């Protein structure tokens, strides 16, 4: 039985999506409630239980992450090989990158404007400051050490070309995998028809098998979501939230505005789709991104949703989405802008406009360098902080220590925005390709 028949036989698509979405939502709410009860009422056995079942969530993340490499590889080869025209790939590639950079810069700007208006760092009490510093300083220092191992932009570009594609596949290094798959796909498209169909058929089959695996794995998602969220909330320090409330609200407000303004406008004006419908179709992806805090772990579902629900052409989605999971992180960039401003407001006081312009540049680039895994954003934040705090004699570790306590919660929210940005981009690029084709047909 082929994949299409499998899908038709198992259930209709909408029924599957709705049912799953509802189950995941219920699991999420139950997880939050259980976590809050354990945390706020200090019920130790419940907290221990929630933390003990966390590995169920971690195992599920491994399971879905397992599909990432074969899925990206196979679908990108099929996508590229069926393009038929290599200039089209160059066009899609350049449009995607320009769009990604533009939306990320908008996100950072929203973060900066809000930080200037709300000034989240100005009302912080010295006691709260001291307690955060003493609780998180050691952890902050370890993030700084991690950040020092992060490769610079030139290295990132250089490393895109894999010396050995099998090693890249084995290590799950997304950019070199993307590079090689496109190269191979282009070569396949240059083969005589019979040969090409053979090999494309193989990868198409592999791609469909990955989709079947995703369906199976997604059936377990509600349990995983409960296990992941319950443990996060049970561990979460509610006191920390209180002292960082204005900062947290500023980040959340920024994220909401970016989705409500930037993405809604892009979906309506550029992708020419109905925003409400679009957001309804992708809410399952957002929930999984929120629960896992990882764009990479969400990628299989993001790709599936793009193709099956949003009906985006594979030649666009197979390229735009894996690239987006790796380099397009609007939520992360916005968060980095607010975090940097907050830390600078608390530790240094005033931040000049020039320094703020520097934040736009570095936060945009830093979000590209951040991997789509949990907590990547706060590690890369060190790079932005070093730029802003340079010369002030302040240790970036002290800044990181300030915000670490609420980072997981913000990570969940910014990851949901990151994947929303990727899906929006796929819809926008697809539409612009369609219009390009129409123009071509009209002109020719
Ligand atoms: N967790 C985020 C993601 O995977 C990255 C980050 O901001 O930490 O998209």
PDB file of N, CA and C in Angstrom, residues 250-339:
ATOM      1  N   UNK A 250       7.730  41.696  28.354  1.00  0.00           N
ATOM      2  CA  UNK A 250       8.233  42.430  27.181  1.00  0.00           C
ATOM      3  C   UNK A 250       8.556  41.467  26.039  1.00  0.00           C
ATOM      4  N   UNK A 251       9.242  40.359  26.372  1.00  0.00           N
ATOM      5  CA  UNK A 251       9.576  39.383  25.318  1.00  0.00           C
ATOM      6  C   UNK A 251       8.290  38.811  24.721  1.00  0.00           C
ATOM      7  N   UNK A 252       7.363  38.415  25.583  1.00  0.00           N
ATOM      8  CA  UNK A 252       6.131  37.794  25.079  1.00  0.00           C
ATOM      9  C   UNK A 252       5.330  38.769  24.211  1.00  0.00           C
ATOM     10  N   UNK A 253       5.251  40.017  24.666  1.00  0.00           N
ATOM     11  CA  UNK A 253       4.526  41.013  23.892  1.00  0.00           C
ATOM     12  C   UNK A 253       5.162  41.176  22.511  1.00  0.00           C
ATOM     13  N   UNK A 254       6.483  41.222  22.495  1.00  0.00           N
ATOM     14  CA  UNK A 254       7.200  41.346  21.220  1.00  0.00           C
ATOM     15  C   UNK A 254       6.873  40.177  20.301  1.00  0.00           C
ATOM     16  N   UNK A 255       6.900  38.972  20.861  1.00  0.00           N
ATOM     17  CA  UNK A 255       6.632  37.785  20.040  1.00  0.00           C
ATOM     18  C   UNK A 255       5.209  37.838  19.479  1.00  0.00           C
ATOM     19  N   UNK A 256       4.273  38.211  20.335  1.00  0.00           N
ATOM     20  CA  UNK A 256       2.876  38.280  19.879  1.00  0.00           C
ATOM     21  C   UNK A 256       2.740  39.327  18.770  1.00  0.00           C
ATOM     22  N   UNK A 257       3.373  40.495  18.963  1.00  0.00           N
ATOM     23  CA  UNK A 257       3.272  41.545  17.943  1.00  0.00           C
ATOM     24  C   UNK A 257       3.890  41.089  16.627  1.00  0.00           C
ATOM     25  N   UNK A 258       5.012  40.397  16.721  1.00  0.00           N
ATOM     26  CA  UNK A 258       5.672  39.955  15.488  1.00  0.00           C
ATOM     27  C   UNK A 258       4.765  39.003  14.705  1.00  0.00           C
ATOM     28  N   UNK A 259       4.131  38.093  15.423  1.00  0.00           N
ATOM     29  CA  UNK A 259       3.226  37.159  14.743  1.00  0.00           C
ATOM     30  C   UNK A 259       1.999  37.917  14.223  1.00  0.00           C
ATOM     31  N   UNK A 260       1.437  38.773  15.089  1.00  0.00           N
ATOM     32  CA  UNK A 260       0.178  39.429  14.722  1.00  0.00           C
ATOM     33  C   UNK A 260       0.364  40.455  13.614  1.00  0.00           C
ATOM     34  N   UNK A 261       1.517  41.111  13.591  1.00  0.00           N
ATOM     35  CA  UNK A 261       1.705  42.152  12.571  1.00  0.00           C
ATOM     36  C   UNK A 261       2.510  41.620  11.386  1.00  0.00           C
ATOM     37  N   UNK A 262       3.763  41.242  11.665  1.00  0.00           N
ATOM     38  CA  UNK A 262       4.652  40.883  10.546  1.00  0.00           C
ATOM     39  C   UNK A 262       4.143  39.647   9.793  1.00  0.00           C
ATOM     40  N   UNK A 263       3.886  38.571  10.543  1.00  0.00           N
ATOM     41  CA  UNK A 263       3.488  37.336   9.848  1.00  0.00           C
ATOM     42  C   UNK A 263       2.104  37.454   9.225  1.00  0.00           C
ATOM     43  N   UNK A 264       1.196  38.090   9.974  1.00  0.00           N
ATOM     44  CA  UNK A 264      -0.154  38.207   9.419  1.00  0.00           C
ATOM     45  C   UNK A 264      -0.115  39.013   8.123  1.00  0.00           C
ATOM     46  N   UNK A 265       0.672  40.095   8.126  1.00  0.00           N
ATOM     47  CA  UNK A 265       0.772  40.904   6.901  1.00  0.00           C
ATOM     48  C   UNK A 265       1.407  40.077   5.785  1.00  0.00           C
ATOM     49  N   UNK A 266       2.454  39.325   6.121  1.00  0.00           N
ATOM     50  CA  UNK A 266       3.133  38.528   5.083  1.00  0.00           C
ATOM     51  C   UNK A 266       2.183  37.482   4.510  1.00  0.00           C
ATOM     52  N   UNK A 267       1.409  36.845   5.375  1.00  0.00           N
ATOM     53  CA  UNK A 267       0.499  35.792   4.906  1.00  0.00           C
ATOM     54  C   UNK A 267      -0.594  36.398   4.013  1.00  0.00           C
ATOM     55  N   UNK A 268      -1.072  37.527   4.443  1.00  0.00           N
ATOM     56  CA  UNK A 268      -2.175  38.154   3.699  1.00  0.00           C
ATOM     57  C   UNK A 268      -1.688  38.812   2.398  1.00  0.00           C
ATOM     58  N   UNK A 269      -0.650  39.643   2.541  1.00  0.00           N
ATOM     59  CA  UNK A 269      -0.259  40.455   1.389  1.00  0.00           C
ATOM     60  C   UNK A 269       0.710  39.734   0.459  1.00  0.00           C
ATOM     61  N   UNK A 270       1.624  38.954   1.021  1.00  0.00           N
ATOM     62  CA  UNK A 270       2.615  38.323   0.155  1.00  0.00           C
ATOM     63  C   UNK A 270       2.194  36.915  -0.257  1.00  0.00           C
ATOM     64  N   UNK A 271       1.732  36.119   0.734  1.00  0.00           N
ATOM     65  CA  UNK A 271       1.345  34.745   0.389  1.00  0.00           C
ATOM     66  C   UNK A 271      -0.089  34.693  -0.138  1.00  0.00           C
ATOM     67  N   UNK A 272      -0.820  35.769   0.059  1.00  0.00           N
ATOM     68  CA  UNK A 272      -2.228  35.864  -0.369  1.00  0.00           C
ATOM     69  C   UNK A 272      -3.067  34.690   0.115  1.00  0.00           C
ATOM     70  N   UNK A 273      -2.933  34.431   1.391  1.00  0.00           N
ATOM     71  CA  UNK A 273      -3.766  33.407   2.016  1.00  0.00           C
ATOM     72  C   UNK A 273      -4.531  34.053   3.158  1.00  0.00           C
ATOM     73  N   UNK A 274      -5.546  33.343   3.656  1.00  0.00           N
ATOM     74  CA  UNK A 274      -6.300  33.874   4.789  1.00  0.00           C
ATOM     75  C   UNK A 274      -5.532  33.564   6.079  1.00  0.00           C
ATOM     76  N   UNK A 275      -5.082  34.609   6.818  1.00  0.00           N
ATOM     77  CA  UNK A 275      -4.253  34.364   8.000  1.00  0.00           C
ATOM     78  C   UNK A 275      -4.907  33.425   9.022  1.00  0.00           C
ATOM     79  N   UNK A 276      -6.199  33.579   9.240  1.00  0.00           N
ATOM     80  CA  UNK A 276      -6.875  32.780  10.263  1.00  0.00           C
ATOM     81  C   UNK A 276      -6.780  31.280   9.935  1.00  0.00           C
ATOM     82  N   UNK A 277      -7.061  30.994   8.699  1.00  0.00           N
ATOM     83  CA  UNK A 277      -7.008  29.615   8.203  1.00  0.00           C
ATOM     84  C   UNK A 277      -5.577  29.071   8.312  1.00  0.00           C
ATOM     85  N   UNK A 278      -4.651  29.927   7.925  1.00  0.00           N
ATOM     86  CA  UNK A 278      -3.234  29.540   7.958  1.00  0.00           C
ATOM     87  C   UNK A 278      -2.818  29.175   9.387  1.00  0.00           C
ATOM     88  N   UNK A 279      -3.141  30.048  10.327  1.00  0.00           N
ATOM     89  CA  UNK A 279      -2.738  29.801  11.707  1.00  0.00           C
ATOM     90  C   UNK A 279      -3.459  28.576  12.280  1.00  0.00           C
ATOM     91  N   UNK A 280      -4.693  28.358  11.843  1.00  0.00           N
ATOM     92  CA  UNK A 280      -5.418  27.188  12.342  1.00  0.00           C
ATOM     93  C   UNK A 280      -4.717  25.902  11.889  1.00  0.00           C
ATOM     94  N   UNK A 281      -4.244  25.925  10.664  1.00  0.00           N
ATOM     95  CA  UNK A 281      -3.614  24.706  10.142  1.00  0.00           C
ATOM     96  C   UNK A 281      -2.266  24.412  10.779  1.00  0.00           C
ATOM     97  N   UNK A 282      -1.610  25.427  11.283  1.00  0.00           N
ATOM     98  CA  UNK A 282      -0.257  25.185  11.794  1.00  0.00           C
ATOM     99  C   UNK A 282      -0.202  25.125  13.325  1.00  0.00           C
ATOM    100  N   UNK A 283      -1.349  25.168  13.997  1.00  0.00           N
ATOM    101  CA  UNK A 283      -1.274  25.257  15.461  1.00  0.00           C
ATOM    102  C   UNK A 283      -0.662  24.008  16.095  1.00  0.00           C
ATOM    103  N   UNK A 284      -0.838  22.844  15.434  1.00  0.00           N
ATOM    104  CA  UNK A 284      -0.209  21.627  15.965  1.00  0.00           C
ATOM    105  C   UNK A 284       1.311  21.771  15.970  1.00  0.00           C
ATOM    106  N   UNK A 285       1.843  22.337  14.894  1.00  0.00           N
ATOM    107  CA  UNK A 285       3.294  22.537  14.797  1.00  0.00           C
ATOM    108  C   UNK A 285       3.760  23.489  15.907  1.00  0.00           C
ATOM    109  N   UNK A 286       2.967  24.545  16.105  1.00  0.00           N
ATOM    110  CA  UNK A 286       3.351  25.524  17.143  1.00  0.00           C
ATOM    111  C   UNK A 286       3.377  24.870  18.529  1.00  0.00           C
ATOM    112  N   UNK A 287       2.398  24.022  18.776  1.00  0.00           N
ATOM    113  CA  UNK A 287       2.347  23.362  20.090  1.00  0.00           C
ATOM    114  C   UNK A 287       3.548  22.438  20.298  1.00  0.00           C
ATOM    115  N   UNK A 288       3.902  21.719  19.238  1.00  0.00           N
ATOM    116  CA  UNK A 288       5.048  20.807  19.380  1.00  0.00           C
ATOM    117  C   UNK A 288       6.343  21.616  19.539  1.00  0.00           C
ATOM    118  N   UNK A 289       6.456  22.714  18.807  1.00  0.00           N
ATOM    119  CA  UNK A 289       7.647  23.562  18.962  1.00  0.00           C
ATOM    120  C   UNK A 289       7.708  24.102  20.391  1.00  0.00           C
ATOM    121  N   UNK A 290       6.561  24.532  20.888  1.00  0.00           N
ATOM    122  CA  UNK A 290       6.472  25.059  22.249  1.00  0.00           C
ATOM    123  C   UNK A 290       6.881  23.988  23.258  1.00  0.00           C
ATOM    124  N   UNK A 291       6.394  22.776  23.066  1.00  0.00           N
ATOM    125  CA  UNK A 291       6.655  21.722  24.057  1.00  0.00           C
ATOM    126  C   UNK A 291       8.084  21.201  23.999  1.00  0.00           C
ATOM    127  N   UNK A 292       8.666  21.175  22.791  1.00  0.00           N
ATOM    128  CA  UNK A 292      10.009  20.596  22.687  1.00  0.00           C
ATOM    129  C   UNK A 292      11.115  21.652  22.760  1.00  0.00           C
ATOM    130  N   UNK A 293      10.788  22.924  22.590  1.00  0.00           N
ATOM    131  CA  UNK A 293      11.797  23.994  22.514  1.00  0.00           C
ATOM    132  C   UNK A 293      12.848  23.713  21.455  1.00  0.00           C
ATOM    133  N   UNK A 294      12.453  23.041  20.389  1.00  0.00           N
ATOM    134  CA  UNK A 294      13.467  22.752  19.376  1.00  0.00           C
ATOM    135  C   UNK A 294      12.883  22.794  17.975  1.00  0.00           C
ATOM    136  N   UNK A 295      13.403  23.727  17.162  1.00  0.00           N
ATOM    137  CA  UNK A 295      12.952  23.807  15.763  1.00  0.00           C
ATOM    138  C   UNK A 295      13.351  22.536  15.021  1.00  0.00           C
ATOM    139  N   UNK A 296      14.513  21.991  15.364  1.00  0.00           N
ATOM    140  CA  UNK A 296      14.967  20.780  14.669  1.00  0.00           C
ATOM    141  C   UNK A 296      14.060  19.605  14.940  1.00  0.00           C
ATOM    142  N   UNK A 297      13.702  19.407  16.216  1.00  0.00           N
ATOM    143  CA  UNK A 297      12.838  18.275  16.548  1.00  0.00           C
ATOM    144  C   UNK A 297      11.460  18.454  15.933  1.00  0.00           C
ATOM    145  N   UNK A 298      11.067  19.711  15.731  1.00  0.00           N
ATOM    146  CA  UNK A 298       9.740  19.972  15.157  1.00  0.00           C
ATOM    147  C   UNK A 298       9.756  19.841  13.637  1.00  0.00           C
ATOM    148  N   UNK A 299      10.950  19.885  13.037  1.00  0.00           N
ATOM    149  CA  UNK A 299      11.059  19.954  11.574  1.00  0.00           C
ATOM    150  C   UNK A 299      10.254  18.879  10.813  1.00  0.00           C
ATOM    151  N   UNK A 300      10.284  17.610  11.237  1.00  0.00           N
ATOM    152  CA  UNK A 300       9.480  16.636  10.486  1.00  0.00           C
ATOM    153  C   UNK A 300       8.004  17.037  10.425  1.00  0.00           C
ATOM    154  N   UNK A 301       7.480  17.494  11.545  1.00  0.00           N
ATOM    155  CA  UNK A 301       6.069  17.886  11.559  1.00  0.00           C
ATOM    156  C   UNK A 301       5.848  19.169  10.753  1.00  0.00           C
ATOM    157  N   UNK A 302       6.818  20.085  10.833  1.00  0.00           N
ATOM    158  CA  UNK A 302       6.717  21.327  10.055  1.00  0.00           C
ATOM    159  C   UNK A 302       6.623  20.987   8.566  1.00  0.00           C
ATOM    160  N   UNK A 303       7.476  20.070   8.114  1.00  0.00           N
ATOM    161  CA  UNK A 303       7.490  19.726   6.688  1.00  0.00           C
ATOM    162  C   UNK A 303       6.212  19.003   6.293  1.00  0.00           C
ATOM    163  N   UNK A 304       5.766  18.124   7.178  1.00  0.00           N
ATOM    164  CA  UNK A 304       4.548  17.386   6.880  1.00  0.00           C
ATOM    165  C   UNK A 304       3.361  18.329   6.778  1.00  0.00           C
ATOM    166  N   UNK A 305       3.293  19.257   7.734  1.00  0.00           N
ATOM    167  CA  UNK A 305       2.166  20.194   7.738  1.00  0.00           C
ATOM    168  C   UNK A 305       2.198  21.095   6.501  1.00  0.00           C
ATOM    169  N   UNK A 306       3.399  21.536   6.119  1.00  0.00           N
ATOM    170  CA  UNK A 306       3.515  22.394   4.942  1.00  0.00           C
ATOM    171  C   UNK A 306       2.984  21.673   3.707  1.00  0.00           C
ATOM    172  N   UNK A 307       3.357  20.418   3.568  1.00  0.00           N
ATOM    173  CA  UNK A 307       2.972  19.710   2.355  1.00  0.00           C
ATOM    174  C   UNK A 307       1.524  19.247   2.384  1.00  0.00           C
ATOM    175  N   UNK A 308       1.115  18.693   3.526  1.00  0.00           N
ATOM    176  CA  UNK A 308      -0.211  18.077   3.577  1.00  0.00           C
ATOM    177  C   UNK A 308      -1.327  19.068   3.905  1.00  0.00           C
ATOM    178  N   UNK A 309      -1.049  19.985   4.804  1.00  0.00           N
ATOM    179  CA  UNK A 309      -2.128  20.894   5.236  1.00  0.00           C
ATOM    180  C   UNK A 309      -2.126  22.191   4.428  1.00  0.00           C
ATOM    181  N   UNK A 310      -0.940  22.781   4.301  1.00  0.00           N
ATOM    182  CA  UNK A 310      -0.887  24.057   3.591  1.00  0.00           C
ATOM    183  C   UNK A 310      -0.746  23.850   2.087  1.00  0.00           C
ATOM    184  N   UNK A 311      -0.507  22.584   1.712  1.00  0.00           N
ATOM    185  CA  UNK A 311      -0.364  22.215   0.298  1.00  0.00           C
ATOM    186  C   UNK A 311       0.667  23.068  -0.431  1.00  0.00           C
ATOM    187  N   UNK A 312       1.814  23.205   0.211  1.00  0.00           N
ATOM    188  CA  UNK A 312       2.915  23.933  -0.402  1.00  0.00           C
ATOM    189  C   UNK A 312       3.734  22.941  -1.229  1.00  0.00           C
ATOM    190  N   UNK A 313       4.150  23.386  -2.402  1.00  0.00           N
ATOM    191  CA  UNK A 313       4.928  22.506  -3.283  1.00  0.00           C
ATOM    192  C   UNK A 313       6.194  22.017  -2.590  1.00  0.00           C
ATOM    193  N   UNK A 314       6.510  20.757  -2.818  1.00  0.00           N
ATOM    194  CA  UNK A 314       7.691  20.187  -2.174  1.00  0.00           C
ATOM    195  C   UNK A 314       8.972  20.898  -2.592  1.00  0.00           C
ATOM    196  N   UNK A 315       9.021  21.340  -3.859  1.00  0.00           N
ATOM    197  CA  UNK A 315      10.259  21.988  -4.313  1.00  0.00           C
ATOM    198  C   UNK A 315      10.560  23.243  -3.493  1.00  0.00           C
ATOM    199  N   UNK A 316       9.530  23.856  -2.935  1.00  0.00           N
ATOM    200  CA  UNK A 316       9.745  25.029  -2.082  1.00  0.00           C
ATOM    201  C   UNK A 316       9.943  24.603  -0.626  1.00  0.00           C
ATOM    202  N   UNK A 317       8.996  23.798  -0.119  1.00  0.00           N
ATOM    203  CA  UNK A 317       9.047  23.472   1.317  1.00  0.00           C
ATOM    204  C   UNK A 317      10.282  22.652   1.679  1.00  0.00           C
ATOM    205  N   UNK A 318      10.706  21.753   0.791  1.00  0.00           N
ATOM    206  CA  UNK A 318      11.841  20.886   1.140  1.00  0.00           C
ATOM    207  C   UNK A 318      13.129  21.693   1.270  1.00  0.00           C
ATOM    208  N   UNK A 319      13.135  22.888   0.676  1.00  0.00           N
ATOM    209  CA  UNK A 319      14.325  23.737   0.790  1.00  0.00           C
ATOM    210  C   UNK A 319      14.163  24.791   1.883  1.00  0.00           C
ATOM    211  N   UNK A 320      13.023  25.487   1.826  1.00  0.00           N
ATOM    212  CA  UNK A 320      12.819  26.634   2.724  1.00  0.00           C
ATOM    213  C   UNK A 320      12.752  26.194   4.201  1.00  0.00           C
ATOM    214  N   UNK A 321      12.104  25.071   4.474  1.00  0.00           N
ATOM    215  CA  UNK A 321      11.893  24.697   5.883  1.00  0.00           C
ATOM    216  C   UNK A 321      13.148  24.177   6.606  1.00  0.00           C
ATOM    217  N   UNK A 322      13.893  23.227   6.015  1.00  0.00           N
ATOM    218  CA  UNK A 322      15.120  22.801   6.728  1.00  0.00           C
ATOM    219  C   UNK A 322      16.099  23.966   6.892  1.00  0.00           C
ATOM    220  N   UNK A 323      16.162  24.815   5.861  1.00  0.00           N
ATOM    221  CA  UNK A 323      17.054  25.969   5.969  1.00  0.00           C
ATOM    222  C   UNK A 323      16.558  26.891   7.087  1.00  0.00           C
ATOM    223  N   UNK A 324      15.247  27.085   7.123  1.00  0.00           N
ATOM    224  CA  UNK A 324      14.656  27.955   8.136  1.00  0.00           C
ATOM    225  C   UNK A 324      14.882  27.441   9.543  1.00  0.00           C
ATOM    226  N   UNK A 325      14.733  26.122   9.727  1.00  0.00           N
ATOM    227  CA  UNK A 325      14.920  25.560  11.077  1.00  0.00           C
ATOM    228  C   UNK A 325      16.336  25.838  11.568  1.00  0.00           C
ATOM    229  N   UNK A 326      17.257  25.982  10.634  1.00  0.00           N
ATOM    230  CA  UNK A 326      18.650  26.199  11.010  1.00  0.00           C
ATOM    231  C   UNK A 326      19.000  27.681  11.097  1.00  0.00           C
ATOM    232  N   UNK A 327      18.536  28.476  10.126  1.00  0.00           N
ATOM    233  CA  UNK A 327      19.025  29.859  10.124  1.00  0.00           C
ATOM    234  C   UNK A 327      17.961  30.920  10.404  1.00  0.00           C
ATOM    235  N   UNK A 328      16.681  30.552  10.321  1.00  0.00           N
ATOM    236  CA  UNK A 328      15.675  31.607  10.488  1.00  0.00           C
ATOM    237  C   UNK A 328      15.039  31.519  11.875  1.00  0.00           C
ATOM    238  N   UNK A 329      15.431  32.412  12.745  1.00  0.00           N
ATOM    239  CA  UNK A 329      14.904  32.360  14.105  1.00  0.00           C
ATOM    240  C   UNK A 329      14.487  33.752  14.547  1.00  0.00           C
ATOM    241  N   UNK A 330      13.334  34.153  14.119  1.00  0.00           N
ATOM    242  CA  UNK A 330      12.861  35.497  14.457  1.00  0.00           C
ATOM    243  C   UNK A 330      12.586  35.616  15.954  1.00  0.00           C
ATOM    244  N   UNK A 331      11.984  34.571  16.516  1.00  0.00           N
ATOM    245  CA  UNK A 331      11.665  34.599  17.948  1.00  0.00           C
ATOM    246  C   UNK A 331      12.939  34.723  18.774  1.00  0.00           C
ATOM    247  N   UNK A 332      13.945  33.954  18.384  1.00  0.00           N
ATOM    248  CA  UNK A 332      15.221  33.983  19.097  1.00  0.00           C
ATOM    249  C   UNK A 332      15.879  35.357  18.974  1.00  0.00           C
ATOM    250  N   UNK A 333      15.830  35.927  17.774  1.00  0.00           N
ATOM    251  CA  UNK A 333      16.468  37.225  17.550  1.00  0.00           C
ATOM    252  C   UNK A 333      15.776  38.318  18.363  1.00  0.00           C
ATOM    253  N   UNK A 334      14.455  38.266  18.386  1.00  0.00           N
ATOM    254  CA  UNK A 334      13.687  39.263  19.146  1.00  0.00           C
ATOM    255  C   UNK A 334      14.014  39.139  20.643  1.00  0.00           C
ATOM    256  N   UNK A 335      14.047  37.888  21.080  1.00  0.00           N
ATOM    257  CA  UNK A 335      14.378  37.633  22.485  1.00  0.00           C
ATOM    258  C   UNK A 335      15.788  38.146  22.813  1.00  0.00           C
ATOM    259  N   UNK A 336      16.716  37.932  21.893  1.00  0.00           N
ATOM    260  CA  UNK A 336      18.087  38.393  22.150  1.00  0.00           C
ATOM    261  C   UNK A 336      18.144  39.913  22.269  1.00  0.00           C
ATOM    262  N   UNK A 337      17.354  40.595  21.449  1.00  0.00           N
ATOM    263  CA  UNK A 337      17.334  42.051  21.523  1.00  0.00           C
ATOM    264  C   UNK A 337      16.808  42.508  22.883  1.00  0.00           C
ATOM    265  N   UNK A 338      15.680  41.934  23.308  1.00  0.00           N
ATOM    266  CA  UNK A 338      15.105  42.360  24.590  1.00  0.00           C
ATOM    267  C   UNK A 338      16.044  41.975  25.740  1.00  0.00           C
ATOM    268  N   UNK A 339      16.588  40.756  25.675  1.00  0.00           N
ATOM    269  CA  UNK A 339      17.470  40.298  26.757  1.00  0.00           C
ATOM    270  C   UNK A 339      18.690  41.208  26.870  1.00  0.00           C
TER     271      UNK A 339
END
